[in-house]
Amino acid sequence: MQFKHLLSLCFFALTCFFVQPVLAQNKVVTGKVTDAKDGSTLPGVSVVVKGSTTGTNTDANGQFKLSVPENGATLVFSFIGYTPQELPATGGATLNVVLKPSSTTLSEVVVVSVGYGSQRKKDVTGAVGSISSKDFNQGAIVNPLSQIQGKVAGVNITQQGGNPNSEDAGISIRGQTSITGNQSPLFVIDGVATTGNSQFQNLSPADIESYDVLKDASATSIYGSRGANGVILVTTKKGRPGRAQIEYTGFVGVSNQAKYYELLNAQEYSQAIRQIDGVNPATYEKGGNVDWQRAIARTALTHNNNIALSGGANGFNYRGSVNYSLQEGTIINNGRKQLGFRFNADQKALDDKLVLSLNLSNTTVYRDLLTDGAPLNRYIFNAPPTYPINNPDGSYNTFTDFDLANPLLHLLTTTSTATSYQTLGNFSVNYNLLPSLRIGGTGVLIHDNTLTHYFQPSFPGEGNLNTARQQSYNNNSYQSNAHIDYNESFGKHTVSATAVYEYNDFYTENFTAQGYNYLVPANLDNVLGGGDASRNQISSGKDNYKIISYLARLNYNYDNRYYLTASIRRDGSDKFGADHQYGTFPSVSFAYRFKKDLLNNVEWVDDIKIRAGYGVVGNSSALTPYQNLTLYGAGQKYFDGSNSSFPYPSSYTYIQNANRDLQWEERKGRNIGIDFSLFNNRLSGDINYYNDKTEKMLYTYGVPTPPFFVNTIFANVGSLTNKGLEVALTGQVIKDKNFNWTVNGQITFNKTKITSLSGTYNGFNLASDQIITASASGRGLSSSQLTYIKPGYPIDVFYLQHFEGIDAQGNTILSEDKRYIDPNPKFNYGIGNTFNYNNWSFNFFLRGVYGQKIFNNPRLIFTTLSRLPGNNVTKEALTSGNKDVRISDRFLENASYLRLDNASLGYTFKTIKGLSNLRVYLAGNNIFVITKYKGLDPEFAPNSHYVDSGTSNSTGTIQSYPKSRAFTLGANVTFK
């Protein structure tokens, strides 16, 4: 009987459970929440029935579904960083809710790219620096790197010199990560991971919307081995629904060399050589008065033009742009022209469940290269000022000696050009199987080809044969991925997960043909077979490698306060031996926004978040394809006793030892950070401390023969550390209706140290006490070693004698012992100020380095009186009395600097018929620099090893190309 009553009670309870919704007369409300500013969807918005605890959060697409009472329900939509909004709950129809941003920054719903997706800024758990177009550097910006130089803490960009064709700017994120591998970060343009920096640097700056920089290992691990040096995500401008609009962005400007060496003029030179015993002045006084630096310089023209058409309707958004730029070098016969096309489009279908995206760009770059087979800039500084440029009949004056020739003749009669063709294309498909589940795939094609032309005539008196050469380089890749994304909210819980499969196929090929002694020089390099057949040279090469990866990432958010991100990636590369092709690299990071819990009553704190992360990434950039294999090559030549069989046949021999135990370099990174917004967003910023270690560093070590075939082997031996602190702040000093003043700045402290260069391989000890990275250059200085990589010391440490003075005979006095000196900067910094008054705007940006030291090799050479009479010297040489050349810390100079990098004054017109926007501006770049460094400029990339060489490298490109100072007039126009 009791059992019967129990069954009845259970039946009654079940009946109440199912009948309750009917009795309550609930209804289901659905909707979508978007940003009032740009129409983007807002995930994680709190949707609550007013006066109750019933509620939910919007999903990753900004959508929500909620069961509410039938009558009188009001929904409250709230989101940190936005003004709350209340709306009546309407069943049946979809609610379209638009939230307006409030005035906080950390709480602001800024969406940042984090690789394979995006997150709200406040949800990010890793170290990510973001910069939008309104904060870009202004002025003569042709290379997009200049837009963010000095703007992002932890990102060091040094553009050495003013060569418009230079694409090897030093870019590092949080220090040097390898001693042999590539140091540049990975550039990802709209989801396409590029295969070379030029593909990014040839992008039109006017097409870029924003940058997101992934700095710590927990953030970069999403890109695995390709992101070992950090990742810079580039988002280009997209079309938006609405009326089609045309935008024009352009400027025109002039630039000049910013500084010259103070060399002797003709009068000073004549007076100096007359003091030298045994010199006949008539031998060197030729009637000229030439400053050879200025003889090859010019006022250079630069202009950049970008026209874009964008719009969208019925689920189709598009934007296309055409860019043309001309950038003359401040040295004659040197410049760059670029023509680029870019198009992107998105098409939604099947009730917006299917999204098709296309991105396509094609760029052609024409370069007049400043290359000459001779060390051209030594010709510039060696030529006496008394030698005229031209003979009386107008022909070029020819004079020759050791490192001495007419530089103008070389510049104007040598042809050296390059044409690059770059195509980047990707097509992606994404489909929402469910509101919270999406699948997709992407295919990518990158084609990068460069063809160079070179012809150098035979110069009278120099004894050289004319030379012609053509070279072709192809750098192509095919990439694809398949991914699945899950996003769901359960009350206060939000979960998102991503799984990805990647396939990357890279191949490069090159071809060079060169000849000498052409009978018809007018053909230049167009008839390569027309020279001395016995001197023809042909070479070519090709390599190929693949990277296959698997990735899983999980993001968890509880109540918009507690965050967890965890990922694991498995990368495989056939650069390694079969047993070590794959590496597994995990990462995890946490964040806690504690304003609500701990500082809820502290009114001056708007929002605050602490973060901590750890991650491991692999790096294979130090390896070239086939470096794990035994390789054979040409060896000793065989002689057949006849003089008529040149060239003699060669033998084949071992040229590389196999190492099938080669493994991934591993960078293990730890990061602790804090993000904050204070005083109603009058002060905001972030602080990061990191401690990274690179292990299993790849380098070439000596081994005995036998048992090895050759006396070196490439192996995983050694480690280094990077420790640093980054601080970025933004302050709204004045915030008024008509006048605003905003200050933003960053400072970065980084210390890189080699911790080991020793280990074992198959029972053999591998070790290097020190690795030479740079030597002095000049007469008698080719073997004078300067910088080293040495365990226990920073990268590029100098080892020098101390300068103690000059004796009465003009000889240098040096200390007996040597000492190690660290040339690396103690910190880098940037400070920007922006003023807005009604329609006027003025901004300027200061950038600097403190504690850096540079070895001024040109000063060492040019201040030596022994160069006279055959070469020129600086005015300092006349007062120094120094007659010999000695390497010492005398020429290791303090190269700290503060540069007014750019400044601009602009005016935005209010209302002009036919235009929705018109802004004109005047800007200057490299306006001044404050430094004690006595060279042309103190800005040197770390890959120069802090040595101002003052000479040319192996390709003949002048490293010490002087920096320029530029002034531009520009306009931004949007047509209705």
PDB file of C-alpha atoms in Angstrom, residues 515-759:
ATOM      1  CA  GLY A 515      79.602  35.215 -68.433  1.00  0.00           C
ATOM      2  CA  TYR A 516      82.584  37.496 -69.082  1.00  0.00           C
ATOM      3  CA  ASN A 517      84.346  39.430 -71.813  1.00  0.00           C
ATOM      4  CA  TYR A 518      81.429  40.308 -74.094  1.00  0.00           C
ATOM      5  CA  LEU A 519      82.267  41.707 -77.521  1.00  0.00           C
ATOM      6  CA  VAL A 520      79.037  43.761 -77.699  1.00  0.00           C
ATOM      7  CA  PRO A 521      78.546  45.416 -74.277  1.00  0.00           C
ATOM      8  CA  ALA A 522      75.411  47.172 -75.546  1.00  0.00           C
ATOM      9  CA  ASN A 523      73.592  43.823 -75.304  1.00  0.00           C
ATOM     10  CA  LEU A 524      74.017  43.968 -71.534  1.00  0.00           C
ATOM     11  CA  ASP A 525      72.870  40.610 -70.090  1.00  0.00           C
ATOM     12  CA  ASN A 526      70.463  39.829 -72.928  1.00  0.00           C
ATOM     13  CA  VAL A 527      72.888  37.581 -74.860  1.00  0.00           C
ATOM     14  CA  LEU A 528      74.609  35.569 -72.156  1.00  0.00           C
ATOM     15  CA  GLY A 529      76.161  33.238 -74.701  1.00  0.00           C
ATOM     16  CA  GLY A 530      77.979  36.075 -76.463  1.00  0.00           C
ATOM     17  CA  GLY A 531      81.027  36.216 -74.186  1.00  0.00           C
ATOM     18  CA  ASP A 532      84.122  34.087 -73.638  1.00  0.00           C
ATOM     19  CA  ALA A 533      82.664  30.553 -73.689  1.00  0.00           C
ATOM     20  CA  SER A 534      85.489  29.172 -71.532  1.00  0.00           C
ATOM     21  CA  ARG A 535      84.479  31.506 -68.717  1.00  0.00           C
ATOM     22  CA  ASN A 536      80.730  30.839 -68.729  1.00  0.00           C
ATOM     23  CA  GLN A 537      79.317  29.761 -65.351  1.00  0.00           C
ATOM     24  CA  ILE A 538      75.987  28.046 -64.752  1.00  0.00           C
ATOM     25  CA  SER A 539      74.558  26.920 -61.434  1.00  0.00           C
ATOM     26  CA  SER A 540      71.151  25.869 -60.164  1.00  0.00           C
ATOM     27  CA  GLY A 541      69.490  24.316 -57.157  1.00  0.00           C
ATOM     28  CA  LYS A 542      66.194  23.083 -55.846  1.00  0.00           C
ATOM     29  CA  ASP A 543      64.884  21.864 -52.521  1.00  0.00           C
ATOM     30  CA  ASN A 544      61.585  20.806 -51.047  1.00  0.00           C
ATOM     31  CA  TYR A 545      60.253  20.078 -47.583  1.00  0.00           C
ATOM     32  CA  LYS A 546      56.910  19.555 -45.885  1.00  0.00           C
ATOM     33  CA  ILE A 547      55.403  20.360 -42.512  1.00  0.00           C
ATOM     34  CA  ILE A 548      52.314  18.456 -41.359  1.00  0.00           C
ATOM     35  CA  SER A 549      50.643  19.484 -38.113  1.00  0.00           C
ATOM     36  CA  TYR A 550      47.770  18.594 -35.804  1.00  0.00           C
ATOM     37  CA  LEU A 551      46.370  21.095 -33.333  1.00  0.00           C
ATOM     38  CA  ALA A 552      43.786  21.179 -30.564  1.00  0.00           C
ATOM     39  CA  ARG A 553      42.888  24.221 -28.453  1.00  0.00           C
ATOM     40  CA  LEU A 554      40.367  24.699 -25.632  1.00  0.00           C
ATOM     41  CA  ASN A 555      39.144  28.004 -24.202  1.00  0.00           C
ATOM     42  CA  TYR A 556      37.062  28.120 -21.041  1.00  0.00           C
ATOM     43  CA  ASN A 557      35.467  31.196 -19.471  1.00  0.00           C
ATOM     44  CA  TYR A 558      33.533  31.276 -16.242  1.00  0.00           C
ATOM     45  CA  ASP A 559      31.414  34.344 -15.522  1.00  0.00           C
ATOM     46  CA  ASN A 560      33.740  36.598 -17.567  1.00  0.00           C
ATOM     47  CA  ARG A 561      36.170  36.411 -14.638  1.00  0.00           C
ATOM     48  CA  TYR A 562      38.092  33.134 -14.835  1.00  0.00           C
ATOM     49  CA  TYR A 563      39.752  32.068 -18.078  1.00  0.00           C
ATOM     50  CA  LEU A 564      41.703  29.035 -19.204  1.00  0.00           C
ATOM     51  CA  THR A 565      43.339  28.384 -22.567  1.00  0.00           C
ATOM     52  CA  ALA A 566      45.106  25.110 -23.296  1.00  0.00           C
ATOM     53  CA  SER A 567      46.496  23.790 -26.556  1.00  0.00           C
ATOM     54  CA  ILE A 568      48.609  20.998 -27.863  1.00  0.00           C
ATOM     55  CA  ARG A 569      50.247  20.869 -31.250  1.00  0.00           C
ATOM     56  CA  ARG A 570      52.120  18.116 -33.009  1.00  0.00           C
ATOM     57  CA  ASP A 571      54.410  19.263 -35.822  1.00  0.00           C
ATOM     58  CA  GLY A 572      56.142  17.014 -38.308  1.00  0.00           C
ATOM     59  CA  SER A 573      58.902  18.051 -40.720  1.00  0.00           C
ATOM     60  CA  ASP A 574      60.897  15.901 -43.137  1.00  0.00           C
ATOM     61  CA  LYS A 575      63.953  18.083 -42.483  1.00  0.00           C
ATOM     62  CA  PHE A 576      64.624  15.761 -39.558  1.00  0.00           C
ATOM     63  CA  GLY A 577      65.502  12.086 -39.451  1.00  0.00           C
ATOM     64  CA  ALA A 578      62.706   9.528 -39.522  1.00  0.00           C
ATOM     65  CA  ASP A 579      62.798   8.967 -35.747  1.00  0.00           C
ATOM     66  CA  HIS A 580      62.534  12.652 -34.867  1.00  0.00           C
ATOM     67  CA  GLN A 581      60.332  14.169 -37.538  1.00  0.00           C
ATOM     68  CA  TYR A 582      57.471  14.843 -35.121  1.00  0.00           C
ATOM     69  CA  GLY A 583      57.530  16.964 -31.999  1.00  0.00           C
ATOM     70  CA  THR A 584      54.758  17.600 -29.489  1.00  0.00           C
ATOM     71  CA  PHE A 585      54.397  21.115 -28.109  1.00  0.00           C
ATOM     72  CA  PRO A 586      51.859  21.979 -25.375  1.00  0.00           C
ATOM     73  CA  SER A 587      50.806  25.289 -23.853  1.00  0.00           C
ATOM     74  CA  VAL A 588      48.492  26.485 -21.096  1.00  0.00           C
ATOM     75  CA  SER A 589      47.552  29.932 -19.795  1.00  0.00           C
ATOM     76  CA  PHE A 590      45.224  31.331 -17.152  1.00  0.00           C
ATOM     77  CA  ALA A 591      43.653  34.703 -16.446  1.00  0.00           C
ATOM     78  CA  TYR A 592      41.586  36.152 -13.623  1.00  0.00           C
ATOM     79  CA  ARG A 593      39.644  39.452 -13.730  1.00  0.00           C
ATOM     80  CA  PHE A 594      39.320  40.281 -10.040  1.00  0.00           C
ATOM     81  CA  LYS A 595      37.678  43.705 -10.088  1.00  0.00           C
ATOM     82  CA  LYS A 596      34.273  42.250  -9.187  1.00  0.00           C
ATOM     83  CA  ASP A 597      35.613  39.991  -6.411  1.00  0.00           C
ATOM     84  CA  LEU A 598      38.296  42.059  -4.713  1.00  0.00           C
ATOM     85  CA  LEU A 599      37.984  45.677  -5.855  1.00  0.00           C
ATOM     86  CA  ASN A 600      34.280  46.064  -6.448  1.00  0.00           C
ATOM     87  CA  ASN A 601      34.086  49.147  -4.232  1.00  0.00           C
ATOM     88  CA  VAL A 602      37.230  50.777  -5.598  1.00  0.00           C
ATOM     89  CA  GLU A 603      35.757  53.283  -8.024  1.00  0.00           C
ATOM     90  CA  TRP A 604      39.014  54.386  -9.658  1.00  0.00           C
ATOM     91  CA  VAL A 605      39.686  50.816 -10.861  1.00  0.00           C
ATOM     92  CA  ASP A 606      37.637  50.118 -13.985  1.00  0.00           C
ATOM     93  CA  ASP A 607      38.945  46.662 -14.710  1.00  0.00           C
ATOM     94  CA  ILE A 608      42.024  44.585 -13.940  1.00  0.00           C
ATOM     95  CA  LYS A 609      43.224  41.164 -15.039  1.00  0.00           C
ATOM     96  CA  ILE A 610      46.221  39.010 -14.184  1.00  0.00           C
ATOM     97  CA  ARG A 611      47.590  36.372 -16.564  1.00  0.00           C
ATOM     98  CA  ALA A 612      50.075  33.516 -16.422  1.00  0.00           C
ATOM     99  CA  GLY A 613      51.128  31.165 -19.185  1.00  0.00           C
ATOM    100  CA  TYR A 614      53.590  28.455 -20.139  1.00  0.00           C
ATOM    101  CA  GLY A 615      54.243  26.999 -23.562  1.00  0.00           C
ATOM    102  CA  VAL A 616      56.695  25.073 -25.693  1.00  0.00           C
ATOM    103  CA  VAL A 617      57.229  25.673 -29.408  1.00  0.00           C
ATOM    104  CA  GLY A 618      59.513  23.894 -31.826  1.00  0.00           C
ATOM    105  CA  ASN A 619      61.794  25.555 -34.353  1.00  0.00           C
ATOM    106  CA  SER A 620      63.190  24.053 -37.554  1.00  0.00           C
ATOM    107  CA  SER A 621      64.328  27.254 -39.307  1.00  0.00           C
ATOM    108  CA  ALA A 622      67.986  26.532 -38.452  1.00  0.00           C
ATOM    109  CA  LEU A 623      67.830  23.481 -40.717  1.00  0.00           C
ATOM    110  CA  THR A 624      67.900  23.392 -44.481  1.00  0.00           C
ATOM    111  CA  PRO A 625      66.344  20.467 -46.325  1.00  0.00           C
ATOM    112  CA  TYR A 626      68.563  17.350 -46.503  1.00  0.00           C
ATOM    113  CA  GLN A 627      70.820  18.532 -43.674  1.00  0.00           C
ATOM    114  CA  ASN A 628      70.199  15.281 -41.812  1.00  0.00           C
ATOM    115  CA  LEU A 629      71.610  13.194 -44.701  1.00  0.00           C
ATOM    116  CA  THR A 630      75.056  12.211 -45.911  1.00  0.00           C
ATOM    117  CA  LEU A 631      75.816  14.433 -48.897  1.00  0.00           C
ATOM    118  CA  TYR A 632      78.382  14.159 -51.672  1.00  0.00           C
ATOM    119  CA  GLY A 633      79.960  16.904 -53.730  1.00  0.00           C
ATOM    120  CA  ALA A 634      82.867  17.869 -55.937  1.00  0.00           C
ATOM    121  CA  GLY A 635      86.267  17.004 -54.558  1.00  0.00           C
ATOM    122  CA  GLN A 636      89.825  17.028 -55.851  1.00  0.00           C
ATOM    123  CA  LYS A 637      90.350  17.554 -59.577  1.00  0.00           C
ATOM    124  CA  TYR A 638      92.051  14.888 -61.660  1.00  0.00           C
ATOM    125  CA  PHE A 639      94.857  15.926 -64.042  1.00  0.00           C
ATOM    126  CA  ASP A 640      95.378  13.969 -67.256  1.00  0.00           C
ATOM    127  CA  GLY A 641      98.772  15.474 -68.082  1.00  0.00           C
ATOM    128  CA  SER A 642      97.398  17.657 -70.860  1.00  0.00           C
ATOM    129  CA  ASN A 643      97.032  21.416 -70.777  1.00  0.00           C
ATOM    130  CA  SER A 644      94.154  21.312 -73.271  1.00  0.00           C
ATOM    131  CA  SER A 645      91.482  19.669 -71.127  1.00  0.00           C
ATOM    132  CA  PHE A 646      90.518  22.591 -68.868  1.00  0.00           C
ATOM    133  CA  PRO A 647      88.364  22.377 -66.844  1.00  0.00           C
ATOM    134  CA  TYR A 648      89.610  19.077 -65.461  1.00  0.00           C
ATOM    135  CA  PRO A 649      87.072  16.485 -64.271  1.00  0.00           C
ATOM    136  CA  SER A 650      86.409  16.404 -60.521  1.00  0.00           C
ATOM    137  CA  SER A 651      86.114  13.536 -58.118  1.00  0.00           C
ATOM    138  CA  TYR A 652      83.196  13.059 -55.764  1.00  0.00           C
ATOM    139  CA  THR A 653      83.631  12.989 -52.035  1.00  0.00           C
ATOM    140  CA  TYR A 654      81.735  13.400 -48.760  1.00  0.00           C
ATOM    141  CA  ILE A 655      80.812  16.994 -47.955  1.00  0.00           C
ATOM    142  CA  GLN A 656      78.357  16.442 -45.063  1.00  0.00           C
ATOM    143  CA  ASN A 657      77.982  13.949 -42.253  1.00  0.00           C
ATOM    144  CA  ALA A 658      74.557  12.463 -41.658  1.00  0.00           C
ATOM    145  CA  ASN A 659      72.834  13.106 -38.347  1.00  0.00           C
ATOM    146  CA  ARG A 660      69.581  11.209 -38.132  1.00  0.00           C
ATOM    147  CA  ASP A 661      69.225  12.296 -34.501  1.00  0.00           C
ATOM    148  CA  LEU A 662      68.591  15.945 -35.406  1.00  0.00           C
ATOM    149  CA  GLN A 663      65.661  17.219 -33.374  1.00  0.00           C
ATOM    150  CA  TRP A 664      63.506  20.300 -33.090  1.00  0.00           C
ATOM    151  CA  GLU A 665      64.939  23.288 -31.293  1.00  0.00           C
ATOM    152  CA  GLU A 666      62.592  23.916 -28.367  1.00  0.00           C
ATOM    153  CA  ARG A 667      61.670  27.283 -26.919  1.00  0.00           C
ATOM    154  CA  LYS A 668      60.075  27.017 -23.489  1.00  0.00           C
ATOM    155  CA  GLY A 669      58.394  30.229 -22.444  1.00  0.00           C
ATOM    156  CA  ARG A 670      56.884  31.497 -19.200  1.00  0.00           C
ATOM    157  CA  ASN A 671      54.897  34.720 -18.989  1.00  0.00           C
ATOM    158  CA  ILE A 672      53.190  36.637 -16.184  1.00  0.00           C
ATOM    159  CA  GLY A 673      51.152  39.688 -17.055  1.00  0.00           C
ATOM    160  CA  ILE A 674      48.621  42.193 -15.831  1.00  0.00           C
ATOM    161  CA  ASP A 675      46.143  44.293 -17.848  1.00  0.00           C
ATOM    162  CA  PHE A 676      44.379  47.253 -16.287  1.00  0.00           C
ATOM    163  CA  SER A 677      42.103  50.210 -16.894  1.00  0.00           C
ATOM    164  CA  LEU A 678      41.926  52.976 -14.274  1.00  0.00           C
ATOM    165  CA  PHE A 679      40.229  56.316 -13.592  1.00  0.00           C
ATOM    166  CA  ASN A 680      37.369  55.823 -16.028  1.00  0.00           C
ATOM    167  CA  ASN A 681      39.855  54.729 -18.706  1.00  0.00           C
ATOM    168  CA  ARG A 682      42.059  57.786 -18.305  1.00  0.00           C
ATOM    169  CA  LEU A 683      44.964  55.379 -17.737  1.00  0.00           C
ATOM    170  CA  SER A 684      45.230  51.880 -19.180  1.00  0.00           C
ATOM    171  CA  GLY A 685      47.947  49.461 -20.086  1.00  0.00           C
ATOM    172  CA  ASP A 686      49.607  46.118 -19.585  1.00  0.00           C
ATOM    173  CA  ILE A 687      52.788  44.781 -17.991  1.00  0.00           C
ATOM    174  CA  ASN A 688      54.480  41.496 -18.886  1.00  0.00           C
ATOM    175  CA  TYR A 689      57.437  39.626 -17.428  1.00  0.00           C
ATOM    176  CA  TYR A 690      58.812  36.690 -19.398  1.00  0.00           C
ATOM    177  CA  ASN A 691      61.467  34.047 -18.920  1.00  0.00           C
ATOM    178  CA  ASP A 692      62.182  31.968 -22.036  1.00  0.00           C
ATOM    179  CA  LYS A 693      64.753  29.280 -22.688  1.00  0.00           C
ATOM    180  CA  THR A 694      65.786  27.771 -26.021  1.00  0.00           C
ATOM    181  CA  GLU A 695      67.154  24.231 -25.766  1.00  0.00           C
ATOM    182  CA  LYS A 696      68.629  21.765 -28.270  1.00  0.00           C
ATOM    183  CA  MET A 697      70.099  24.648 -30.274  1.00  0.00           C
ATOM    184  CA  LEU A 698      71.372  23.660 -33.701  1.00  0.00           C
ATOM    185  CA  TYR A 699      74.927  24.536 -34.693  1.00  0.00           C
ATOM    186  CA  THR A 700      77.883  23.098 -36.622  1.00  0.00           C
ATOM    187  CA  TYR A 701      80.467  21.465 -34.331  1.00  0.00           C
ATOM    188  CA  GLY A 702      83.865  19.936 -34.981  1.00  0.00           C
ATOM    189  CA  VAL A 703      84.276  16.134 -34.958  1.00  0.00           C
ATOM    190  CA  PRO A 704      87.277  13.841 -35.635  1.00  0.00           C
ATOM    191  CA  THR A 705      87.934  12.139 -38.981  1.00  0.00           C
ATOM    192  CA  PRO A 706      87.746   9.191 -38.832  1.00  0.00           C
ATOM    193  CA  PRO A 707      85.270   7.896 -37.754  1.00  0.00           C
ATOM    194  CA  PHE A 708      83.337  10.786 -39.365  1.00  0.00           C
ATOM    195  CA  PHE A 709      83.611  11.464 -43.090  1.00  0.00           C
ATOM    196  CA  VAL A 710      84.148  15.232 -42.691  1.00  0.00           C
ATOM    197  CA  ASN A 711      85.322  17.211 -39.697  1.00  0.00           C
ATOM    198  CA  THR A 712      82.040  18.982 -38.846  1.00  0.00           C
ATOM    199  CA  ILE A 713      78.517  17.889 -37.977  1.00  0.00           C
ATOM    200  CA  PHE A 714      75.257  19.747 -37.437  1.00  0.00           C
ATOM    201  CA  ALA A 715      73.866  18.829 -34.009  1.00  0.00           C
ATOM    202  CA  ASN A 716      71.454  19.796 -31.219  1.00  0.00           C
ATOM    203  CA  VAL A 717      73.843  21.224 -28.653  1.00  0.00           C
ATOM    204  CA  GLY A 718      73.521  24.321 -26.517  1.00  0.00           C
ATOM    205  CA  SER A 719      70.950  26.630 -24.987  1.00  0.00           C
ATOM    206  CA  LEU A 720      70.192  30.300 -24.401  1.00  0.00           C
ATOM    207  CA  THR A 721      67.803  32.328 -22.263  1.00  0.00           C
ATOM    208  CA  ASN A 722      65.721  35.457 -22.780  1.00  0.00           C
ATOM    209  CA  LYS A 723      64.394  37.358 -19.801  1.00  0.00           C
ATOM    210  CA  GLY A 724      62.573  40.627 -19.969  1.00  0.00           C
ATOM    211  CA  LEU A 725      59.984  43.123 -18.838  1.00  0.00           C
ATOM    212  CA  GLU A 726      57.487  44.974 -21.051  1.00  0.00           C
ATOM    213  CA  VAL A 727      55.394  47.952 -20.012  1.00  0.00           C
ATOM    214  CA  ALA A 728      52.791  49.620 -22.263  1.00  0.00           C
ATOM    215  CA  LEU A 729      50.678  52.566 -21.085  1.00  0.00           C
ATOM    216  CA  THR A 730      48.021  54.829 -22.581  1.00  0.00           C
ATOM    217  CA  GLY A 731      46.853  57.979 -20.815  1.00  0.00           C
ATOM    218  CA  GLN A 732      44.124  60.433 -21.747  1.00  0.00           C
ATOM    219  CA  VAL A 733      45.669  63.561 -20.281  1.00  0.00           C
ATOM    220  CA  ILE A 734      42.924  65.886 -21.467  1.00  0.00           C
ATOM    221  CA  LYS A 735      39.508  64.688 -22.555  1.00  0.00           C
ATOM    222  CA  ASP A 736      37.247  67.555 -23.519  1.00  0.00           C
ATOM    223  CA  LYS A 737      34.483  68.226 -26.010  1.00  0.00           C
ATOM    224  CA  ASN A 738      36.755  70.184 -28.355  1.00  0.00           C
ATOM    225  CA  PHE A 739      40.252  69.216 -27.224  1.00  0.00           C
ATOM    226  CA  ASN A 740      41.851  65.839 -26.467  1.00  0.00           C
ATOM    227  CA  TRP A 741      45.422  64.916 -25.599  1.00  0.00           C
ATOM    228  CA  THR A 742      46.430  61.256 -25.489  1.00  0.00           C
ATOM    229  CA  VAL A 743      49.847  59.910 -24.561  1.00  0.00           C
ATOM    230  CA  ASN A 744      50.902  56.342 -25.205  1.00  0.00           C
ATOM    231  CA  GLY A 745      54.235  54.686 -24.714  1.00  0.00           C
ATOM    232  CA  GLN A 746      56.076  51.461 -24.198  1.00  0.00           C
ATOM    233  CA  ILE A 747      59.395  50.356 -22.757  1.00  0.00           C
ATOM    234  CA  THR A 748      61.039  46.961 -23.155  1.00  0.00           C
ATOM    235  CA  PHE A 749      63.883  45.436 -21.156  1.00  0.00           C
ATOM    236  CA  ASN A 750      65.408  42.257 -22.600  1.00  0.00           C
ATOM    237  CA  LYS A 751      68.477  40.222 -21.686  1.00  0.00           C
ATOM    238  CA  THR A 752      69.676  37.363 -23.879  1.00  0.00           C
ATOM    239  CA  LYS A 753      72.417  35.081 -22.561  1.00  0.00           C
ATOM    240  CA  ILE A 754      74.121  31.992 -23.941  1.00  0.00           C
ATOM    241  CA  THR A 755      73.987  29.303 -21.250  1.00  0.00           C
ATOM    242  CA  SER A 756      75.673  26.400 -23.048  1.00  0.00           C
ATOM    243  CA  LEU A 757      77.504  25.446 -26.255  1.00  0.00           C
ATOM    244  CA  SER A 758      78.497  21.927 -25.297  1.00  0.00           C
ATOM    245  CA  GLY A 759      77.059  18.423 -25.296  1.00  0.00           C
TER     246      GLY A 759
END
